[in-house]
Amino acid sequence: MSYYKFKKLVVGDGTVIENKVMHIEDNKIVAFLESHEGEVVDVGYIMPGLIDCHTHICFPPVSDTVGRLSQMNDIDVVVTAIKNLEALLKGGVTYIRDVGGVNDVQLQLKKYLNDGSVLGPDMLCAGKIVTMTGGHGWHVGRECDGPDEIRKAVREQLKAGADLIKVVSSGGVLTPGVDVNAFQFNVDELTAAREEAHKAGRKICTHCHSMKGTKNSILSGIDSVEHATILDKEAVDMAIDAGTYFVPTLSAVHFIVEHGEEGGIPKFAVDKAKDVYQKHQDSFKLAYQSGVKIAMGTDVGTPFNVHGVSSAFELELMVEAGMTEMDAILSATKYASELLGVENTHGTLEVGKYADFLVLEEDPTRNIKTIQSSNVYKNGLLV
């Protein structure tokens, strides 16, 4: 057992606790005490470990991610994924949702994470992304067309052990020859995928940049729209009415625009990222100000979007785009845990939940950047 005396603890549900002692035993929080006479670790500020709802642990965050993946064999992918998992945990991320890997490597790695053979955050993961023929991500995805084929593709991912399903409802930045403004799967196709996921007790998310694709996804009952890059008021209102989460992944476009062709990123990807950058910023602000449920995700594994670095930086980008520090923290704690369906055990620092937390030098509700230099504790132990 261990005891941590803190100046301020950010619970992760919008509240704080001040000047108490957190008692941890058997990996979980047992109590918050007024004082403790025995050995106590004296710390300043505490908050929950981050939950990143959009990761790609199999992807190398190099200038040409897709090009590098085409040169990698499964051993290369495994080594890359193990390194990325460790980097995520050391970077303050204690739970992730991986939304698309390579040849189900990420599904196989879960058992090694669970038994402690591999160091990393807890993880839920999709299998192969489900995309239309020639759709975004086809190079690592399961191509299919029409409701019947999609049902089979989703069932294949469930058979492989997927914790959730990832579908594609618009073009993407990193796939050549597809338009980010165009929608892909139709409503009947997305609905079929959602039905198969939900009847198996799994959630479903969708990659989507385009406005039409987002609206199709909401109409189909998809649980979360990843990126949600181009929105109007109607799309936002639809999301609010349906309870759909948005996972903005501001980091992905940010790093592509920042590094550009000079950094070795393919021109087609840079051009698309520049085209949607301001639209993405405006859409994020509209969604946030309107009250859409927002969960933090980064898309780590895309160019220069580095595992273990981008998750805390994503919160900084959210604050720069108009979010309060507390709401940014909520997006990576309470709201993220609710999206993943793990809110009863993770996401907030409450009695009975796992002791996954960060120790910080400053108050993160006043300076969000302090999260980028934290000491990380997983199950009550310093990483």
mmCIF file of C-alpha atoms in Angstrom:
data_model
loop_
_atom_site.group_PDB
_atom_site.id
_atom_site.type_symbol
_atom_site.label_atom_id
_atom_site.label_comp_id
_atom_site.label_asym_id
_atom_site.label_seq_id
_atom_site.Cartn_x
_atom_site.Cartn_y
_atom_site.Cartn_z
ATOM 1 C CA MET A 1 0.000 0.000 0.000
ATOM 2 C CA SER A 2 1.086 3.600 -0.528
ATOM 3 C CA TYR A 3 0.049 7.101 0.450
ATOM 4 C CA TYR A 4 0.356 10.308 -1.571
ATOM 5 C CA LYS A 5 -0.052 13.677 0.080
ATOM 6 C CA PHE A 6 -1.058 16.255 -2.487
ATOM 7 C CA LYS A 7 -1.728 19.951 -2.742
ATOM 8 C CA LYS A 8 -4.423 19.549 -5.379
ATOM 9 C CA LEU A 9 -5.952 16.535 -7.115
ATOM 10 C CA VAL A 10 -7.929 16.952 -10.327
ATOM 11 C CA VAL A 11 -10.519 14.167 -10.136
ATOM 12 C CA GLY A 12 -11.283 14.140 -13.846
ATOM 13 C CA ASP A 13 -14.996 14.808 -13.470
ATOM 14 C CA GLY A 14 -14.752 18.591 -13.255
ATOM 15 C CA THR A 15 -14.040 18.709 -9.520
ATOM 16 C CA VAL A 16 -10.853 18.974 -7.455
ATOM 17 C CA ILE A 17 -9.745 17.777 -4.019
ATOM 18 C CA GLU A 18 -7.223 19.790 -2.023
ATOM 19 C CA ASN A 19 -4.685 19.016 0.724
ATOM 20 C CA LYS A 20 -5.452 15.369 1.412
ATOM 21 C CA VAL A 21 -3.745 11.981 1.230
ATOM 22 C CA MET A 22 -4.602 9.414 -1.451
ATOM 23 C CA HIS A 23 -4.419 5.839 -0.115
ATOM 24 C CA ILE A 24 -3.668 3.155 -2.725
ATOM 25 C CA GLU A 25 -3.782 -0.585 -2.150
ATOM 26 C CA ASP A 26 -3.820 -3.508 -4.613
ATOM 27 C CA ASN A 27 -3.623 -1.185 -7.643
ATOM 28 C CA LYS A 28 -6.716 0.791 -6.654
ATOM 29 C CA ILE A 29 -7.660 3.925 -4.750
ATOM 30 C CA VAL A 30 -8.903 2.952 -1.294
ATOM 31 C CA ALA A 31 -9.590 6.336 0.318
ATOM 32 C CA PHE A 32 -8.826 10.028 0.520
ATOM 33 C CA LEU A 33 -7.612 10.805 4.021
ATOM 34 C CA GLU A 34 -7.187 14.050 5.940
ATOM 35 C CA SER A 35 -3.736 12.852 7.066
ATOM 36 C CA HIS A 36 -1.565 9.757 7.548
ATOM 37 C CA GLU A 37 1.055 9.266 10.250
ATOM 38 C CA GLY A 38 3.117 6.671 8.400
ATOM 39 C CA GLU A 39 5.295 6.969 5.315
ATOM 40 C CA VAL A 40 3.844 9.424 2.805
ATOM 41 C CA VAL A 41 4.987 10.513 -0.662
ATOM 42 C CA ASP A 42 4.652 14.298 -0.769
ATOM 43 C CA VAL A 43 3.614 15.564 -4.216
ATOM 44 C CA GLY A 44 2.154 18.770 -5.616
ATOM 45 C CA TYR A 45 -0.519 18.179 -8.227
ATOM 46 C CA ILE A 46 -2.225 14.978 -9.341
ATOM 47 C CA MET A 47 -4.586 14.214 -12.222
ATOM 48 C CA PRO A 48 -5.759 11.026 -13.962
ATOM 49 C CA GLY A 49 -3.622 9.394 -16.598
ATOM 50 C CA LEU A 50 -4.603 10.398 -20.110
ATOM 51 C CA ILE A 51 -6.891 8.327 -22.296
ATOM 52 C CA ASP A 52 -6.105 8.638 -26.003
ATOM 53 C CA CYS A 53 -9.108 7.489 -28.032
ATOM 54 C CA HIS A 54 -7.433 7.453 -31.443
ATOM 55 C CA THR A 55 -4.060 5.746 -31.777
ATOM 56 C CA HIS A 56 -2.253 3.561 -34.298
ATOM 57 C CA ILE A 57 0.420 1.677 -32.381
ATOM 58 C CA CYS A 58 1.559 -0.260 -35.464
ATOM 59 C CA PHE A 59 2.280 2.872 -37.486
ATOM 60 C CA PRO A 60 5.698 4.590 -37.559
ATOM 61 C CA PRO A 61 5.215 8.380 -37.206
ATOM 62 C CA VAL A 62 7.646 9.175 -40.009
ATOM 63 C CA SER A 63 7.259 11.632 -42.870
ATOM 64 C CA ASP A 64 5.695 9.030 -45.192
ATOM 65 C CA THR A 65 3.846 6.644 -42.899
ATOM 66 C CA VAL A 66 2.069 4.763 -45.690
ATOM 67 C CA GLY A 67 5.257 4.391 -47.713
ATOM 68 C CA ARG A 68 7.162 3.050 -44.705
ATOM 69 C CA LEU A 69 4.379 0.593 -43.858
ATOM 70 C CA SER A 70 4.582 -0.856 -47.352
ATOM 71 C CA GLN A 71 8.224 -1.769 -46.669
ATOM 72 C CA MET A 72 7.622 -3.364 -43.249
ATOM 73 C CA ASN A 73 7.115 -7.055 -42.509
ATOM 74 C CA ASP A 74 5.196 -8.322 -39.487
ATOM 75 C CA ILE A 75 8.311 -8.443 -37.283
ATOM 76 C CA ASP A 76 9.001 -4.797 -38.114
ATOM 77 C CA VAL A 77 5.420 -3.982 -37.164
ATOM 78 C CA VAL A 78 5.628 -5.855 -33.857
ATOM 79 C CA VAL A 79 8.841 -4.094 -32.816
ATOM 80 C CA THR A 80 7.377 -0.725 -33.829
ATOM 81 C CA ALA A 81 4.189 -1.378 -31.864
ATOM 82 C CA ILE A 82 6.044 -2.430 -28.699
ATOM 83 C CA LYS A 83 8.180 0.711 -28.797
ATOM 84 C CA ASN A 84 5.130 2.880 -29.408
ATOM 85 C CA LEU A 85 3.221 1.329 -26.499
ATOM 86 C CA GLU A 86 6.059 2.013 -24.096
ATOM 87 C CA ALA A 87 6.398 5.581 -25.366
ATOM 88 C CA LEU A 88 2.675 6.206 -24.893
ATOM 89 C CA LEU A 89 2.741 5.079 -21.260
ATOM 90 C CA LYS A 90 5.871 7.048 -20.426
ATOM 91 C CA GLY A 91 4.221 10.047 -22.071
ATOM 92 C CA GLY A 92 1.343 9.992 -19.599
ATOM 93 C CA VAL A 93 -1.167 7.861 -21.505
ATOM 94 C CA THR A 94 -2.554 5.062 -19.338
ATOM 95 C CA TYR A 95 -5.386 3.856 -21.596
ATOM 96 C CA ILE A 96 -5.733 3.846 -25.378
ATOM 97 C CA ARG A 97 -8.181 2.900 -28.068
ATOM 98 C CA ASP A 98 -6.267 1.680 -31.099
ATOM 99 C CA VAL A 99 -8.309 2.202 -34.236
ATOM 100 C CA GLY A 100 -6.519 0.265 -36.926
ATOM 101 C CA GLY A 101 -3.341 -1.754 -37.144
ATOM 102 C CA VAL A 102 -1.557 -4.120 -39.492
ATOM 103 C CA ASN A 103 -2.450 -7.801 -39.881
ATOM 104 C CA ASP A 104 -4.048 -7.848 -36.418
ATOM 105 C CA VAL A 105 -0.674 -7.422 -34.699
ATOM 106 C CA GLN A 106 -2.266 -5.092 -32.153
ATOM 107 C CA LEU A 107 -4.868 -7.711 -31.244
ATOM 108 C CA GLN A 108 -2.152 -10.254 -30.514
ATOM 109 C CA LEU A 109 -0.119 -7.797 -28.448
ATOM 110 C CA LYS A 110 -3.012 -7.274 -26.033
ATOM 111 C CA LYS A 111 -2.324 -10.497 -24.162
ATOM 112 C CA TYR A 112 1.293 -9.447 -23.599
ATOM 113 C CA LEU A 113 0.158 -6.067 -22.320
ATOM 114 C CA ASN A 114 -2.296 -7.750 -19.998
ATOM 115 C CA ASP A 115 0.264 -10.143 -18.492
ATOM 116 C CA GLY A 116 2.929 -7.450 -18.143
ATOM 117 C CA SER A 117 5.343 -8.842 -20.721
ATOM 118 C CA VAL A 118 5.049 -5.623 -22.714
ATOM 119 C CA LEU A 119 5.071 -2.188 -21.098
ATOM 120 C CA GLY A 120 2.240 0.086 -22.164
ATOM 121 C CA PRO A 121 -1.196 1.470 -21.404
ATOM 122 C CA ASP A 122 -4.357 -0.570 -21.137
ATOM 123 C CA MET A 123 -5.803 -0.973 -24.607
ATOM 124 C CA LEU A 124 -8.978 -1.557 -26.548
ATOM 125 C CA CYS A 125 -8.401 -2.135 -30.212
ATOM 126 C CA ALA A 126 -10.122 -2.525 -33.528
ATOM 127 C CA GLY A 127 -8.996 -5.132 -35.987
ATOM 128 C CA LYS A 128 -8.547 -4.118 -39.596
ATOM 129 C CA ILE A 129 -10.333 -0.955 -40.577
ATOM 130 C CA VAL A 130 -13.395 -1.655 -42.706
ATOM 131 C CA THR A 131 -13.362 0.425 -45.881
ATOM 132 C CA MET A 132 -14.920 0.410 -49.322
ATOM 133 C CA THR A 133 -12.961 -0.886 -52.293
ATOM 134 C CA GLY A 134 -10.263 1.707 -52.922
ATOM 135 C CA GLY A 135 -11.401 3.688 -49.888
ATOM 136 C CA HIS A 136 -9.254 5.489 -47.362
ATOM 137 C CA GLY A 137 -6.845 3.106 -45.672
ATOM 138 C CA TRP A 138 -7.419 0.280 -48.145
ATOM 139 C CA HIS A 139 -3.719 -0.665 -47.930
ATOM 140 C CA VAL A 140 -4.153 -1.896 -44.328
ATOM 141 C CA GLY A 141 -7.912 -2.373 -44.303
ATOM 142 C CA ARG A 142 -10.597 -4.893 -45.179
ATOM 143 C CA GLU A 143 -12.155 -3.740 -48.450
ATOM 144 C CA CYS A 144 -15.839 -4.478 -48.913
ATOM 145 C CA ASP A 145 -18.932 -3.065 -50.618
ATOM 146 C CA GLY A 146 -22.638 -3.204 -49.867
ATOM 147 C CA PRO A 147 -24.387 -4.066 -46.593
ATOM 148 C CA ASP A 148 -23.920 -7.830 -46.881
ATOM 149 C CA GLU A 149 -20.163 -7.659 -47.517
ATOM 150 C CA ILE A 150 -19.803 -5.150 -44.709
ATOM 151 C CA ARG A 151 -21.628 -7.402 -42.273
ATOM 152 C CA LYS A 152 -19.196 -10.206 -43.126
ATOM 153 C CA ALA A 153 -16.190 -7.881 -42.778
ATOM 154 C CA VAL A 154 -17.326 -6.697 -39.356
ATOM 155 C CA ARG A 155 -17.966 -10.262 -38.244
ATOM 156 C CA GLU A 156 -14.435 -11.171 -39.332
ATOM 157 C CA GLN A 157 -13.010 -8.466 -37.064
ATOM 158 C CA LEU A 158 -15.143 -9.668 -34.171
ATOM 159 C CA LYS A 159 -13.981 -13.237 -34.778
ATOM 160 C CA ALA A 160 -10.368 -12.033 -34.673
ATOM 161 C CA GLY A 161 -10.987 -10.552 -31.236
ATOM 162 C CA ALA A 162 -11.611 -6.869 -31.954
ATOM 163 C CA ASP A 163 -12.844 -4.795 -29.000
ATOM 164 C CA LEU A 164 -14.486 -2.308 -31.339
ATOM 165 C CA ILE A 165 -15.101 -1.717 -35.031
ATOM 166 C CA LYS A 166 -13.599 1.038 -37.163
ATOM 167 C CA VAL A 167 -15.222 1.973 -40.467
ATOM 168 C CA VAL A 168 -14.416 4.669 -43.014
ATOM 169 C CA SER A 169 -17.044 7.148 -44.169
ATOM 170 C CA SER A 170 -14.936 9.694 -46.082
ATOM 171 C CA GLY A 171 -11.699 10.099 -47.941
ATOM 172 C CA GLY A 172 -8.497 10.643 -45.986
ATOM 173 C CA VAL A 173 -5.402 12.815 -46.071
ATOM 174 C CA LEU A 174 -2.821 10.018 -46.316
ATOM 175 C CA THR A 175 -4.482 7.872 -49.006
ATOM 176 C CA PRO A 176 -3.608 9.071 -52.500
ATOM 177 C CA GLY A 177 -6.415 9.505 -54.987
ATOM 178 C CA VAL A 178 -9.270 9.968 -52.501
ATOM 179 C CA ASP A 179 -11.009 13.254 -51.727
ATOM 180 C CA VAL A 180 -11.352 14.308 -48.073
ATOM 181 C CA ASN A 181 -14.501 16.224 -49.021
ATOM 182 C CA ALA A 182 -16.208 13.130 -50.428
ATOM 183 C CA PHE A 183 -18.215 10.618 -48.421
ATOM 184 C CA GLN A 184 -17.606 6.907 -48.837
ATOM 185 C CA PHE A 185 -19.845 4.215 -47.289
ATOM 186 C CA ASN A 186 -23.554 4.954 -47.699
ATOM 187 C CA VAL A 187 -26.023 5.099 -44.812
ATOM 188 C CA ASP A 188 -27.277 1.544 -45.406
ATOM 189 C CA GLU A 189 -23.710 0.243 -45.356
ATOM 190 C CA LEU A 190 -22.783 2.154 -42.189
ATOM 191 C CA THR A 191 -26.024 1.017 -40.553
ATOM 192 C CA ALA A 192 -25.191 -2.612 -41.304
ATOM 193 C CA ALA A 193 -21.765 -2.196 -39.708
ATOM 194 C CA ARG A 194 -23.248 -0.523 -36.632
ATOM 195 C CA GLU A 195 -25.868 -3.249 -36.239
ATOM 196 C CA GLU A 196 -23.233 -5.986 -36.318
ATOM 197 C CA ALA A 197 -20.996 -4.178 -33.825
ATOM 198 C CA HIS A 198 -23.765 -3.305 -31.390
ATOM 199 C CA LYS A 199 -25.416 -6.704 -31.375
ATOM 200 C CA ALA A 200 -22.022 -8.124 -30.377
ATOM 201 C CA GLY A 201 -21.788 -5.574 -27.570
ATOM 202 C CA ARG A 202 -19.029 -3.592 -29.285
ATOM 203 C CA LYS A 203 -18.854 0.097 -30.071
ATOM 204 C CA ILE A 204 -18.121 1.457 -33.526
ATOM 205 C CA CYS A 205 -16.239 4.519 -34.684
ATOM 206 C CA THR A 206 -15.749 6.034 -38.096
ATOM 207 C CA HIS A 207 -12.977 7.948 -39.798
ATOM 208 C CA CYS A 208 -14.601 11.009 -41.320
ATOM 209 C CA HIS A 209 -13.496 14.375 -42.685
ATOM 210 C CA SER A 210 -16.427 15.274 -44.936
ATOM 211 C CA MET A 211 -19.651 16.909 -43.814
ATOM 212 C CA LYS A 212 -21.856 14.433 -45.679
ATOM 213 C CA GLY A 213 -19.905 11.510 -44.259
ATOM 214 C CA THR A 214 -20.345 12.837 -40.727
ATOM 215 C CA LYS A 215 -24.088 13.240 -41.180
ATOM 216 C CA ASN A 216 -24.343 9.750 -42.688
ATOM 217 C CA SER A 217 -22.445 8.379 -39.700
ATOM 218 C CA ILE A 218 -24.701 10.067 -37.167
ATOM 219 C CA LEU A 219 -27.817 8.899 -39.012
ATOM 220 C CA SER A 220 -26.424 5.370 -38.929
ATOM 221 C CA GLY A 221 -25.960 5.361 -35.154
ATOM 222 C CA ILE A 222 -22.165 5.328 -35.112
ATOM 223 C CA ASP A 223 -20.817 5.924 -31.575
ATOM 224 C CA SER A 224 -18.026 8.352 -32.454
ATOM 225 C CA VAL A 225 -16.862 10.332 -35.453
ATOM 226 C CA GLU A 226 -13.074 10.523 -35.670
ATOM 227 C CA HIS A 227 -11.641 13.829 -36.953
ATOM 228 C CA ALA A 228 -15.040 15.453 -37.658
ATOM 229 C CA THR A 229 -13.121 17.897 -39.803
ATOM 230 C CA ILE A 230 -15.793 19.717 -41.818
ATOM 231 C CA LEU A 231 -18.981 20.530 -39.923
ATOM 232 C CA ASP A 232 -21.954 22.846 -40.113
ATOM 233 C CA LYS A 233 -24.564 23.672 -37.491
ATOM 234 C CA GLU A 234 -26.866 20.917 -38.733
ATOM 235 C CA ALA A 235 -24.160 18.256 -38.270
ATOM 236 C CA VAL A 236 -23.404 19.543 -34.778
ATOM 237 C CA ASP A 237 -27.077 19.579 -33.782
ATOM 238 C CA MET A 238 -27.472 16.044 -35.133
ATOM 239 C CA ALA A 239 -24.548 14.873 -33.021
ATOM 240 C CA ILE A 240 -25.958 16.479 -29.892
ATOM 241 C CA ASP A 241 -29.397 14.935 -30.441
ATOM 242 C CA ALA A 242 -27.922 11.497 -31.086
ATOM 243 C CA GLY A 243 -25.315 11.632 -28.318
ATOM 244 C CA THR A 244 -22.532 11.067 -30.843
ATOM 245 C CA TYR A 245 -18.986 11.755 -29.679
ATOM 246 C CA PHE A 246 -16.450 13.647 -31.761
ATOM 247 C CA VAL A 247 -12.738 12.791 -31.490
ATOM 248 C CA PRO A 248 -11.079 15.774 -33.220
ATOM 249 C CA THR A 249 -7.407 14.641 -33.543
ATOM 250 C CA LEU A 250 -6.150 18.188 -34.099
ATOM 251 C CA SER A 251 -2.557 16.922 -33.934
ATOM 252 C CA ALA A 252 -2.768 14.985 -37.180
ATOM 253 C CA VAL A 253 -3.387 17.886 -39.534
ATOM 254 C CA HIS A 254 -1.260 20.220 -37.385
ATOM 255 C CA PHE A 255 1.943 18.211 -37.814
ATOM 256 C CA ILE A 256 1.447 17.645 -41.546
ATOM 257 C CA VAL A 257 0.973 21.372 -42.140
ATOM 258 C CA GLU A 258 3.835 22.260 -39.788
ATOM 259 C CA HIS A 259 6.416 19.961 -41.419
ATOM 260 C CA GLY A 260 5.116 20.034 -44.999
ATOM 261 C CA GLU A 261 6.928 18.830 -48.069
ATOM 262 C CA GLU A 262 10.167 20.172 -46.575
ATOM 263 C CA GLY A 263 9.871 17.447 -43.947
ATOM 264 C CA GLY A 264 9.438 14.742 -46.575
ATOM 265 C CA ILE A 265 5.665 14.391 -46.398
ATOM 266 C CA PRO A 266 4.149 13.539 -49.796
ATOM 267 C CA LYS A 267 2.796 16.575 -51.628
ATOM 268 C CA PHE A 268 -0.715 15.154 -52.041
ATOM 269 C CA ALA A 269 -1.030 14.763 -48.261
ATOM 270 C CA VAL A 270 0.307 18.245 -47.531
ATOM 271 C CA ASP A 271 -2.076 19.786 -50.043
ATOM 272 C CA LYS A 272 -5.089 18.045 -48.496
ATOM 273 C CA ALA A 273 -4.023 18.933 -44.959
ATOM 274 C CA LYS A 274 -3.617 22.604 -45.858
ATOM 275 C CA ASP A 275 -7.023 22.562 -47.496
ATOM 276 C CA VAL A 276 -8.802 21.336 -44.370
ATOM 277 C CA TYR A 277 -6.678 22.942 -41.618
ATOM 278 C CA GLN A 278 -8.796 26.048 -40.999
ATOM 279 C CA LYS A 279 -12.018 24.138 -41.582
ATOM 280 C CA HIS A 280 -10.920 21.716 -38.881
ATOM 281 C CA GLN A 281 -10.220 24.538 -36.441
ATOM 282 C CA ASP A 282 -13.558 26.181 -37.148
ATOM 283 C CA SER A 283 -15.432 22.876 -36.845
ATOM 284 C CA PHE A 284 -13.797 22.076 -33.522
ATOM 285 C CA LYS A 285 -14.780 25.459 -32.121
ATOM 286 C CA LEU A 286 -18.359 25.089 -33.384
ATOM 287 C CA ALA A 287 -18.713 21.607 -31.905
ATOM 288 C CA TYR A 288 -17.208 22.583 -28.555
ATOM 289 C CA GLN A 289 -19.183 25.805 -28.170
ATOM 290 C CA SER A 290 -22.393 23.983 -29.116
ATOM 291 C CA GLY A 291 -21.935 21.250 -26.510
ATOM 292 C CA VAL A 292 -21.003 18.177 -28.527
ATOM 293 C CA LYS A 293 -19.406 15.384 -26.479
ATOM 294 C CA ILE A 294 -15.689 15.596 -27.246
ATOM 295 C CA ALA A 295 -13.144 12.909 -26.378
ATOM 296 C CA MET A 296 -9.405 13.325 -26.841
ATOM 297 C CA GLY A 297 -7.596 11.460 -29.582
ATOM 298 C CA THR A 298 -4.448 12.174 -31.568
ATOM 299 C CA ASP A 299 -4.078 9.852 -34.580
ATOM 300 C CA VAL A 300 -0.517 9.101 -33.438
ATOM 301 C CA GLY A 301 1.349 7.174 -36.080
ATOM 302 C CA THR A 302 0.606 9.706 -38.807
ATOM 303 C CA PRO A 303 3.509 11.910 -40.007
ATOM 304 C CA PHE A 304 5.488 13.436 -37.105
ATOM 305 C CA ASN A 305 2.575 12.616 -34.791
ATOM 306 C CA VAL A 306 4.687 10.844 -32.192
ATOM 307 C CA HIS A 307 3.481 8.312 -29.637
ATOM 308 C CA GLY A 308 4.050 9.571 -26.112
ATOM 309 C CA VAL A 309 4.417 13.184 -27.202
ATOM 310 C CA SER A 310 1.251 14.112 -29.059
ATOM 311 C CA SER A 311 -1.360 13.103 -26.467
ATOM 312 C CA ALA A 312 -0.451 15.825 -23.975
ATOM 313 C CA PHE A 313 0.189 18.215 -26.867
ATOM 314 C CA GLU A 314 -3.307 17.542 -28.228
ATOM 315 C CA LEU A 315 -4.708 19.076 -25.041
ATOM 316 C CA GLU A 316 -2.597 22.169 -25.634
ATOM 317 C CA LEU A 317 -3.989 22.444 -29.175
ATOM 318 C CA MET A 318 -7.526 22.116 -27.836
ATOM 319 C CA VAL A 319 -6.938 24.938 -25.370
ATOM 320 C CA GLU A 320 -5.394 27.102 -28.094
ATOM 321 C CA ALA A 321 -8.545 26.487 -30.145
ATOM 322 C CA GLY A 322 -10.778 27.819 -27.372
ATOM 323 C CA MET A 323 -11.371 24.976 -24.915
ATOM 324 C CA THR A 324 -10.881 25.631 -21.199
ATOM 325 C CA GLU A 325 -8.111 23.697 -19.451
ATOM 326 C CA MET A 326 -10.637 21.797 -17.342
ATOM 327 C CA ASP A 327 -12.712 20.810 -20.367
ATOM 328 C CA ALA A 328 -9.578 19.656 -22.185
ATOM 329 C CA ILE A 329 -8.736 17.466 -19.188
ATOM 330 C CA LEU A 330 -12.297 16.113 -19.151
ATOM 331 C CA SER A 331 -11.953 15.142 -22.818
ATOM 332 C CA ALA A 332 -8.996 12.899 -21.911
ATOM 333 C CA THR A 333 -10.454 11.510 -18.678
ATOM 334 C CA LYS A 334 -14.185 11.309 -17.918
ATOM 335 C CA TYR A 335 -15.525 11.723 -21.456
ATOM 336 C CA ALA A 336 -12.875 9.479 -22.988
ATOM 337 C CA SER A 337 -13.586 6.718 -20.458
ATOM 338 C CA GLU A 338 -17.303 6.973 -21.176
ATOM 339 C CA LEU A 339 -16.693 6.680 -24.917
ATOM 340 C CA LEU A 340 -14.551 3.589 -24.340
ATOM 341 C CA GLY A 341 -17.087 2.152 -21.899
ATOM 342 C CA VAL A 342 -14.548 1.852 -19.051
ATOM 343 C CA GLU A 343 -15.862 4.656 -16.835
ATOM 344 C CA ASN A 344 -16.553 2.301 -13.920
ATOM 345 C CA THR A 345 -12.871 1.438 -13.535
ATOM 346 C CA HIS A 346 -10.825 4.160 -15.250
ATOM 347 C CA GLY A 347 -10.867 7.807 -16.274
ATOM 348 C CA THR A 348 -11.347 9.524 -12.914
ATOM 349 C CA LEU A 349 -9.540 9.319 -9.586
ATOM 350 C CA GLU A 350 -12.228 7.947 -7.305
ATOM 351 C CA VAL A 351 -12.383 5.307 -4.598
ATOM 352 C CA GLY A 352 -12.541 1.835 -6.120
ATOM 353 C CA LYS A 353 -10.981 2.795 -9.454
ATOM 354 C CA TYR A 354 -7.516 1.922 -10.713
ATOM 355 C CA ALA A 355 -4.729 4.217 -9.556
ATOM 356 C CA ASP A 356 -3.582 5.480 -12.958
ATOM 357 C CA PHE A 357 -2.400 9.044 -12.427
ATOM 358 C CA LEU A 358 0.087 11.761 -13.269
ATOM 359 C CA VAL A 359 2.117 13.804 -10.777
ATOM 360 C CA LEU A 360 2.682 17.336 -12.021
ATOM 361 C CA GLU A 361 4.719 20.350 -10.983
ATOM 362 C CA GLU A 362 1.940 22.841 -11.707
ATOM 363 C CA ASP A 363 -1.841 22.985 -11.670
ATOM 364 C CA PRO A 364 -2.997 21.611 -15.049
ATOM 365 C CA THR A 365 -6.276 23.533 -14.800
ATOM 366 C CA ARG A 366 -4.192 26.702 -15.014
ATOM 367 C CA ASN A 367 -1.340 25.556 -17.237
ATOM 368 C CA ILE A 368 -2.206 22.688 -19.584
ATOM 369 C CA LYS A 369 1.396 22.465 -20.812
ATOM 370 C CA THR A 370 2.554 21.074 -17.471
ATOM 371 C CA ILE A 371 1.056 17.699 -18.477
ATOM 372 C CA GLN A 372 3.840 17.371 -21.047
ATOM 373 C CA SER A 373 6.391 16.833 -18.254
ATOM 374 C CA SER A 374 4.758 14.501 -15.742
ATOM 375 C CA ASN A 375 5.661 11.490 -13.634
ATOM 376 C CA VAL A 376 3.433 8.598 -14.627
ATOM 377 C CA TYR A 377 1.905 6.040 -12.264
ATOM 378 C CA LYS A 378 0.170 2.910 -13.540
ATOM 379 C CA ASN A 379 -1.790 0.835 -11.044
ATOM 380 C CA GLY A 380 -0.232 2.923 -8.289
ATOM 381 C CA LEU A 381 3.358 2.262 -9.364
ATOM 382 C CA LEU A 382 5.781 4.747 -10.871
ATOM 383 C CA VAL A 383 6.491 3.871 -14.493
#
